[in-house]
PDB file of C-alpha atoms in Angstrom:
ATOM      1  CA  LYS E  30       9.903   6.377 -17.324  1.00  0.00           C
ATOM      2  CA  ALA E  31       6.141   5.989 -17.480  1.00  0.00           C
ATOM      3  CA  GLY E  32       4.507   5.103 -14.188  1.00  0.00           C
ATOM      4  CA  VAL E  33       2.134   2.298 -13.339  1.00  0.00           C
ATOM      5  CA  THR E  34      -1.102   2.561 -15.269  1.00  0.00           C
ATOM      6  CA  GLN E  35      -4.431   1.018 -14.408  1.00  0.00           C
ATOM      7  CA  THR E  36      -7.532   0.712 -16.535  1.00  0.00           C
ATOM      8  CA  PRO E  37     -10.309   1.468 -16.257  1.00  0.00           C
ATOM      9  CA  ARG E  38     -10.177   4.194 -13.611  1.00  0.00           C
ATOM     10  CA  TYR E  39     -13.824   3.859 -12.670  1.00  0.00           C
ATOM     11  CA  LEU E  40     -16.266   1.035 -13.011  1.00  0.00           C
ATOM     12  CA  ILE E  41     -19.866   0.424 -12.001  1.00  0.00           C
ATOM     13  CA  LYS E  42     -21.184  -3.117 -11.897  1.00  0.00           C
ATOM     14  CA  THR E  43     -24.159  -4.901 -10.397  1.00  0.00           C
ATOM     15  CA  ARG E  44     -24.178  -7.792  -7.972  1.00  0.00           C
ATOM     16  CA  GLY E  45     -23.462 -11.147  -9.562  1.00  0.00           C
ATOM     17  CA  GLN E  46     -21.506  -9.731 -12.467  1.00  0.00           C
ATOM     18  CA  GLN E  47     -17.803 -10.216 -12.978  1.00  0.00           C
ATOM     19  CA  VAL E  48     -15.122  -7.638 -13.615  1.00  0.00           C
ATOM     20  CA  THR E  49     -11.589  -7.567 -15.005  1.00  0.00           C
ATOM     21  CA  LEU E  50      -9.108  -4.866 -14.067  1.00  0.00           C
ATOM     22  CA  SER E  51      -5.837  -4.244 -15.847  1.00  0.00           C
ATOM     23  CA  CYS E  52      -2.440  -3.051 -14.659  1.00  0.00           C
ATOM     24  CA  SER E  53       0.630  -2.136 -16.703  1.00  0.00           C
ATOM     25  CA  PRO E  54       3.772  -1.972 -14.574  1.00  0.00           C
ATOM     26  CA  ILE E  55       6.751   0.295 -14.964  1.00  0.00           C
ATOM     27  CA  SER E  56       8.921  -0.873 -17.835  1.00  0.00           C
ATOM     28  CA  GLY E  57      11.392  -3.489 -16.635  1.00  0.00           C
ATOM     29  CA  HIS E  58       9.423  -4.370 -13.511  1.00  0.00           C
ATOM     30  CA  ARG E  59       8.487  -8.023 -13.248  1.00  0.00           C
ATOM     31  CA  SER E  60       6.533  -8.020 -10.004  1.00  0.00           C
ATOM     32  CA  VAL E  61       2.944  -6.818  -9.814  1.00  0.00           C
ATOM     33  CA  SER E  62       0.981  -6.815  -6.568  1.00  0.00           C
ATOM     34  CA  TRP E  63      -2.701  -6.062  -6.113  1.00  0.00           C
ATOM     35  CA  TYR E  64      -4.326  -4.417  -3.108  1.00  0.00           C
ATOM     36  CA  GLN E  65      -7.878  -3.617  -2.117  1.00  0.00           C
ATOM     37  CA  GLN E  66      -8.506  -0.375  -0.247  1.00  0.00           C
ATOM     38  CA  THR E  67     -11.723   0.148   1.674  1.00  0.00           C
ATOM     39  CA  PRO E  68     -12.582   2.725   4.356  1.00  0.00           C
ATOM     40  CA  GLY E  69     -11.626   1.402   7.767  1.00  0.00           C
ATOM     41  CA  GLN E  70      -9.596  -1.502   6.365  1.00  0.00           C
ATOM     42  CA  GLY E  71      -6.685   0.259   4.765  1.00  0.00           C
ATOM     43  CA  LEU E  72      -4.897  -1.513   1.944  1.00  0.00           C
ATOM     44  CA  GLN E  73      -5.249  -5.268   1.986  1.00  0.00           C
ATOM     45  CA  PHE E  74      -2.933  -7.466  -0.028  1.00  0.00           C
ATOM     46  CA  LEU E  75      -4.640  -9.606  -2.653  1.00  0.00           C
ATOM     47  CA  PHE E  76      -1.780 -11.322  -4.486  1.00  0.00           C
ATOM     48  CA  GLU E  77       1.587 -10.848  -6.133  1.00  0.00           C
ATOM     49  CA  TYR E  78       2.703 -12.065  -9.531  1.00  0.00           C
ATOM     50  CA  PHE E  79       6.276 -12.391 -10.653  1.00  0.00           C
ATOM     51  CA  SER E  80       7.290 -13.650 -14.084  1.00  0.00           C
ATOM     52  CA  GLU E  81       3.761 -14.922 -14.770  1.00  0.00           C
ATOM     53  CA  THR E  82       3.604 -16.936 -11.518  1.00  0.00           C
ATOM     54  CA  GLN E  83       1.610 -16.142  -8.424  1.00  0.00           C
ATOM     55  CA  ARG E  84       4.215 -15.803  -5.719  1.00  0.00           C
ATOM     56  CA  ASN E  85       2.118 -14.784  -2.760  1.00  0.00           C
ATOM     57  CA  LYS E  86      -1.530 -14.573  -1.860  1.00  0.00           C
ATOM     58  CA  GLY E  87      -3.607 -12.751   0.717  1.00  0.00           C
ATOM     59  CA  ASN E  88      -6.743 -13.887   2.538  1.00  0.00           C
ATOM     60  CA  PHE E  89      -9.373 -13.292  -0.082  1.00  0.00           C
ATOM     61  CA  PRO E  90     -11.964 -15.744  -1.413  1.00  0.00           C
ATOM     62  CA  GLY E  91     -11.417 -17.626  -4.640  1.00  0.00           C
ATOM     63  CA  ARG E  92     -13.703 -15.177  -6.455  1.00  0.00           C
ATOM     64  CA  PHE E  93     -10.636 -12.966  -6.653  1.00  0.00           C
ATOM     65  CA  SER E  94      -8.104 -14.181  -9.164  1.00  0.00           C
ATOM     66  CA  GLY E  95      -5.344 -12.777 -11.259  1.00  0.00           C
ATOM     67  CA  ARG E  96      -2.823 -13.481 -13.913  1.00  0.00           C
ATOM     68  CA  GLN E  97       0.281 -11.997 -15.421  1.00  0.00           C
ATOM     69  CA  PHE E  98       1.339 -11.980 -19.031  1.00  0.00           C
ATOM     70  CA  SER E  99       4.787 -12.376 -20.528  1.00  0.00           C
ATOM     71  CA  ASN E 100       5.102  -8.596 -20.873  1.00  0.00           C
ATOM     72  CA  SER E 101       4.464  -8.303 -17.088  1.00  0.00           C
ATOM     73  CA  ARG E 102       1.052  -6.715 -17.542  1.00  0.00           C
ATOM     74  CA  SER E 103      -1.391  -8.108 -15.040  1.00  0.00           C
ATOM     75  CA  GLU E 104      -5.111  -8.514 -14.761  1.00  0.00           C
ATOM     76  CA  MET E 105      -7.275  -9.274 -11.785  1.00  0.00           C
ATOM     77  CA  ASN E 106     -10.731 -10.724 -12.026  1.00  0.00           C
ATOM     78  CA  VAL E 107     -13.534 -10.704  -9.526  1.00  0.00           C
ATOM     79  CA  SER E 108     -16.407 -13.049 -10.231  1.00  0.00           C
ATOM     80  CA  THR E 109     -19.909 -13.030  -8.747  1.00  0.00           C
ATOM     81  CA  LEU E 110     -19.552  -9.497  -7.441  1.00  0.00           C
ATOM     82  CA  GLU E 111     -20.885  -8.628  -3.999  1.00  0.00           C
ATOM     83  CA  LEU E 112     -21.728  -5.202  -2.587  1.00  0.00           C
ATOM     84  CA  GLY E 113     -18.730  -5.503  -0.268  1.00  0.00           C
ATOM     85  CA  ASP E 114     -16.391  -5.666  -3.243  1.00  0.00           C
ATOM     86  CA  SER E 115     -16.894  -1.938  -3.777  1.00  0.00           C
ATOM     87  CA  ALA E 116     -13.429  -0.531  -3.212  1.00  0.00           C
ATOM     88  CA  LEU E 117     -10.385   1.084  -4.727  1.00  0.00           C
ATOM     89  CA  TYR E 118      -8.178  -1.568  -6.321  1.00  0.00           C
ATOM     90  CA  LEU E 119      -4.534  -0.646  -6.500  1.00  0.00           C
ATOM     91  CA  CYS E 120      -1.710  -2.358  -8.252  1.00  0.00           C
ATOM     92  CA  ALA E 121       1.942  -1.834  -7.515  1.00  0.00           C
ATOM     93  CA  SER E 122       5.038  -2.826  -9.413  1.00  0.00           C
ATOM     94  CA  SER E 123       8.672  -3.438  -8.558  1.00  0.00           C
ATOM     95  CA  SER E 124      11.549  -5.356 -10.061  1.00  0.00           C
ATOM     96  CA  GLY E 125      10.691  -8.143  -7.623  1.00  0.00           C
ATOM     97  CA  LEU E 126      14.241  -9.458  -7.534  1.00  0.00           C
ATOM     98  CA  ALA E 127      15.502  -8.536  -4.117  1.00  0.00           C
ATOM     99  CA  GLY E 128      12.569  -8.309  -1.752  1.00  0.00           C
ATOM    100  CA  ARG E 129      12.134  -5.288   0.489  1.00  0.00           C
ATOM    101  CA  GLU E 130      11.893  -3.187  -2.623  1.00  0.00           C
ATOM    102  CA  THR E 131       9.934  -0.028  -2.999  1.00  0.00           C
ATOM    103  CA  GLN E 132       6.659  -0.662  -4.711  1.00  0.00           C
ATOM    104  CA  TYR E 133       5.307   1.926  -7.118  1.00  0.00           C
ATOM    105  CA  PHE E 134       1.561   2.252  -7.132  1.00  0.00           C
ATOM    106  CA  GLY E 135      -0.835   3.096  -9.901  1.00  0.00           C
ATOM    107  CA  PRO E 136      -3.750   5.498  -9.399  1.00  0.00           C
ATOM    108  CA  GLY E 137      -6.198   2.672  -8.816  1.00  0.00           C
ATOM    109  CA  THR E 138      -9.489   1.501 -10.254  1.00  0.00           C
ATOM    110  CA  ARG E 139     -12.533   2.523  -8.252  1.00  0.00           C
ATOM    111  CA  LEU E 140     -15.167  -0.203  -8.438  1.00  0.00           C
ATOM    112  CA  LEU E 141     -18.731   0.398  -7.346  1.00  0.00           C
ATOM    113  CA  VAL E 142     -21.028  -2.600  -7.052  1.00  0.00           C
ATOM    114  CA  LEU E 143     -24.749  -1.830  -7.001  1.00  0.00           C
TER     115      LEU E 143
ATOM    116  CA  ASP B  18      -6.506  -9.364  13.052  1.00  0.00           C
ATOM    117  CA  GLN B  19      -4.733  -6.114  12.226  1.00  0.00           C
ATOM    118  CA  GLN B  20      -1.023  -6.732  12.327  1.00  0.00           C
ATOM    119  CA  VAL B  21      -0.191  -3.097  11.605  1.00  0.00           C
ATOM    120  CA  LYS B  22      -2.140  -0.531  13.579  1.00  0.00           C
ATOM    121  CA  GLN B  23      -2.442   3.189  13.180  1.00  0.00           C
ATOM    122  CA  ASN B  24      -4.603   4.259  16.078  1.00  0.00           C
ATOM    123  CA  SER B  25      -4.957   7.916  15.169  1.00  0.00           C
ATOM    124  CA  PRO B  26      -7.293   8.362  12.214  1.00  0.00           C
ATOM    125  CA  SER B  27      -6.414  12.034  11.897  1.00  0.00           C
ATOM    126  CA  LEU B  28      -3.920  14.648  13.024  1.00  0.00           C
ATOM    127  CA  SER B  29      -3.850  18.445  12.665  1.00  0.00           C
ATOM    128  CA  VAL B  30      -0.622  20.394  12.944  1.00  0.00           C
ATOM    129  CA  GLN B  31       0.348  24.010  12.403  1.00  0.00           C
ATOM    130  CA  GLU B  32       2.660  24.788   9.520  1.00  0.00           C
ATOM    131  CA  GLY B  33       6.280  24.801  10.655  1.00  0.00           C
ATOM    132  CA  ARG B  34       5.678  22.541  13.635  1.00  0.00           C
ATOM    133  CA  ILE B  35       6.532  18.861  13.977  1.00  0.00           C
ATOM    134  CA  SER B  36       4.117  16.162  12.843  1.00  0.00           C
ATOM    135  CA  ILE B  37       4.426  12.796  14.567  1.00  0.00           C
ATOM    136  CA  LEU B  38       2.570   9.837  13.138  1.00  0.00           C
ATOM    137  CA  ASN B  39       2.555   6.597  15.084  1.00  0.00           C
ATOM    138  CA  CYS B  40       2.277   2.959  14.144  1.00  0.00           C
ATOM    139  CA  ASP B  41       2.284  -0.295  16.125  1.00  0.00           C
ATOM    140  CA  TYR B  42       2.737  -3.814  14.841  1.00  0.00           C
ATOM    141  CA  THR B  43       2.191  -7.256  16.292  1.00  0.00           C
ATOM    142  CA  ASN B  44       3.972  -9.664  13.938  1.00  0.00           C
ATOM    143  CA  SER B  45       7.553 -10.320  15.060  1.00  0.00           C
ATOM    144  CA  MET B  46       8.422 -11.598  11.594  1.00  0.00           C
ATOM    145  CA  PHE B  47       8.293  -8.103  10.117  1.00  0.00           C
ATOM    146  CA  ASP B  48      11.812  -6.961   9.383  1.00  0.00           C
ATOM    147  CA  TYR B  49      11.306  -3.855   7.327  1.00  0.00           C
ATOM    148  CA  PHE B  50       8.889  -1.015   7.593  1.00  0.00           C
ATOM    149  CA  LEU B  51       7.721   1.671   5.208  1.00  0.00           C
ATOM    150  CA  TRP B  52       5.707   4.838   5.141  1.00  0.00           C
ATOM    151  CA  TYR B  53       3.618   5.802   2.162  1.00  0.00           C
ATOM    152  CA  LYS B  54       1.783   9.038   1.496  1.00  0.00           C
ATOM    153  CA  LYS B  55      -1.456   9.177  -0.433  1.00  0.00           C
ATOM    154  CA  TYR B  56      -3.237  12.130  -1.980  1.00  0.00           C
ATOM    155  CA  PRO B  57      -6.886  11.839  -3.095  1.00  0.00           C
ATOM    156  CA  ALA B  58      -7.346  10.225  -6.519  1.00  0.00           C
ATOM    157  CA  GLU B  59      -3.727   9.070  -6.580  1.00  0.00           C
ATOM    158  CA  GLY B  60      -1.988   5.850  -5.613  1.00  0.00           C
ATOM    159  CA  PRO B  61       0.256   5.776  -2.529  1.00  0.00           C
ATOM    160  CA  THR B  62       3.779   7.058  -3.014  1.00  0.00           C
ATOM    161  CA  PHE B  63       6.751   5.747  -1.094  1.00  0.00           C
ATOM    162  CA  LEU B  64       8.152   8.102   1.509  1.00  0.00           C
ATOM    163  CA  ILE B  65      10.749   6.400   3.662  1.00  0.00           C
ATOM    164  CA  SER B  66      11.635   2.967   4.971  1.00  0.00           C
ATOM    165  CA  ILE B  67      13.633   1.379   7.774  1.00  0.00           C
ATOM    166  CA  SER B  68      15.140  -2.032   8.284  1.00  0.00           C
ATOM    167  CA  SER B  69      14.754  -3.791  11.610  1.00  0.00           C
ATOM    168  CA  ILE B  70      18.523  -3.632  12.126  1.00  0.00           C
ATOM    169  CA  LYS B  71      18.279   0.146  12.459  1.00  0.00           C
ATOM    170  CA  ASP B  72      16.420   2.332  14.907  1.00  0.00           C
ATOM    171  CA  LYS B  73      16.400   5.522  12.884  1.00  0.00           C
ATOM    172  CA  ASN B  74      16.400   6.573   9.265  1.00  0.00           C
ATOM    173  CA  GLU B  75      16.376  10.121   8.015  1.00  0.00           C
ATOM    174  CA  ASP B  76      15.579  11.647   4.636  1.00  0.00           C
ATOM    175  CA  GLY B  77      15.355  15.398   4.549  1.00  0.00           C
ATOM    176  CA  ARG B  78      12.398  16.549   6.617  1.00  0.00           C
ATOM    177  CA  PHE B  79      11.286  12.961   7.245  1.00  0.00           C
ATOM    178  CA  THR B  80      12.645  10.703   9.992  1.00  0.00           C
ATOM    179  CA  VAL B  81      11.389   7.271  10.936  1.00  0.00           C
ATOM    180  CA  PHE B  82      12.116   5.818  14.362  1.00  0.00           C
ATOM    181  CA  LEU B  83      11.809   2.136  15.169  1.00  0.00           C
ATOM    182  CA  ASN B  84      11.476   0.681  18.663  1.00  0.00           C
ATOM    183  CA  LYS B  85      11.584  -3.079  18.176  1.00  0.00           C
ATOM    184  CA  SER B  86      11.054  -3.979  21.805  1.00  0.00           C
ATOM    185  CA  ALA B  87       7.839  -1.958  21.849  1.00  0.00           C
ATOM    186  CA  LYS B  88       6.925  -2.974  18.285  1.00  0.00           C
ATOM    187  CA  HIS B  89       6.389   0.679  17.541  1.00  0.00           C
ATOM    188  CA  LEU B  90       7.479   3.055  14.850  1.00  0.00           C
ATOM    189  CA  SER B  91       6.885   6.699  14.242  1.00  0.00           C
ATOM    190  CA  LEU B  92       7.291   9.145  11.387  1.00  0.00           C
ATOM    191  CA  HIS B  93       8.442  12.666  12.202  1.00  0.00           C
ATOM    192  CA  ILE B  94       7.992  15.488   9.722  1.00  0.00           C
ATOM    193  CA  VAL B  95       9.919  18.651  10.540  1.00  0.00           C
ATOM    194  CA  PRO B  96       8.976  21.295   9.634  1.00  0.00           C
ATOM    195  CA  SER B  97       5.492  20.430   8.472  1.00  0.00           C
ATOM    196  CA  GLN B  98       4.272  22.093   5.289  1.00  0.00           C
ATOM    197  CA  PRO B  99       0.751  22.450   3.862  1.00  0.00           C
ATOM    198  CA  GLY B 100       1.755  20.186   0.958  1.00  0.00           C
ATOM    199  CA  ASP B 101       2.291  17.400   3.492  1.00  0.00           C
ATOM    200  CA  SER B 102      -1.470  17.210   4.034  1.00  0.00           C
ATOM    201  CA  ALA B 103      -2.345  13.676   2.937  1.00  0.00           C
ATOM    202  CA  VAL B 104      -3.116  10.238   4.286  1.00  0.00           C
ATOM    203  CA  TYR B 105      -0.052   8.448   5.622  1.00  0.00           C
ATOM    204  CA  PHE B 106       0.127   4.674   5.639  1.00  0.00           C
ATOM    205  CA  CYS B 107       2.467   2.646   7.756  1.00  0.00           C
ATOM    206  CA  ALA B 108       3.400  -0.705   6.214  1.00  0.00           C
ATOM    207  CA  ALA B 109       5.529  -3.719   7.068  1.00  0.00           C
ATOM    208  CA  GLY B 110       7.025  -6.687   5.286  1.00  0.00           C
ATOM    209  CA  TYR B 111       9.457  -9.559   5.852  1.00  0.00           C
ATOM    210  CA  VAL B 112      12.015 -11.592   3.948  1.00  0.00           C
ATOM    211  CA  GLY B 113      10.214 -14.526   2.442  1.00  0.00           C
ATOM    212  CA  GLY B 114       7.069 -12.491   1.993  1.00  0.00           C
ATOM    213  CA  TYR B 115       8.461 -11.247  -1.287  1.00  0.00           C
ATOM    214  CA  GLN B 116       6.582  -8.082  -2.109  1.00  0.00           C
ATOM    215  CA  LYS B 117       3.669  -8.741   0.254  1.00  0.00           C
ATOM    216  CA  VAL B 118       3.323  -5.715   2.478  1.00  0.00           C
ATOM    217  CA  THR B 119       0.827  -5.310   5.302  1.00  0.00           C
ATOM    218  CA  PHE B 120      -0.605  -1.829   5.615  1.00  0.00           C
ATOM    219  CA  GLY B 121      -2.215   0.068   8.445  1.00  0.00           C
ATOM    220  CA  ILE B 122      -5.491   1.880   7.854  1.00  0.00           C
ATOM    221  CA  GLY B 123      -3.822   5.261   7.540  1.00  0.00           C
ATOM    222  CA  THR B 124      -3.668   8.581   9.381  1.00  0.00           C
ATOM    223  CA  LYS B 125      -4.980  11.706   7.708  1.00  0.00           C
ATOM    224  CA  LEU B 126      -2.596  14.591   8.330  1.00  0.00           C
ATOM    225  CA  GLN B 127      -3.762  18.158   7.938  1.00  0.00           C
ATOM    226  CA  VAL B 128      -1.137  20.890   8.070  1.00  0.00           C
ATOM    227  CA  ILE B 129      -2.755  24.216   8.768  1.00  0.00           C
ATOM    228  CA  PRO B 130      -1.122  27.289   7.173  1.00  0.00           C
TER     229      PRO B 130
END
């Protein structure tokens, strides 16, 4: 089974721009969660999508948004980029049916905002 | 407010010895706990988990202990191997949170050959 894939792997943007990151989950998985990893903050939960619906949300401003398509692929968008948005963005997938499930992470997209 | 705390940013252990990584949590709603391992340039990989109804779970060289009254868990690696050198994240979740998991900031383990 192919693992979770994320594109692009690296991205450089400037302040004020917007960015879209993509995540393809493991085949058959319907839940996709997004996390932001920064030094000193660990992984912080952004949101979870299940069957095209946002099921849970972390404490991030509205500039961070996401969506999920019928094939379970997910995108997250960050508008009006700030320097502090520089981070590794990770997505994780699971079947999403039972809760307490193991989440499988992709390699991440490293975003640098200049 | 960090609900999952890993107070040791790094740990060095000799090969063959025991590695003990610690984690504290504050949210009483958490009812399952996980450990993930992360190598550079890779996403975290699941290592082991424990439900709040248990106080110990073992998988090969890895054992997780949970002390609910102290809101503390620990990961023991015996014996430690150089390939175990990575960043270890403690994480916690709860029923009703769906797949939302709260992570600690990680502990970097170095196993010295």
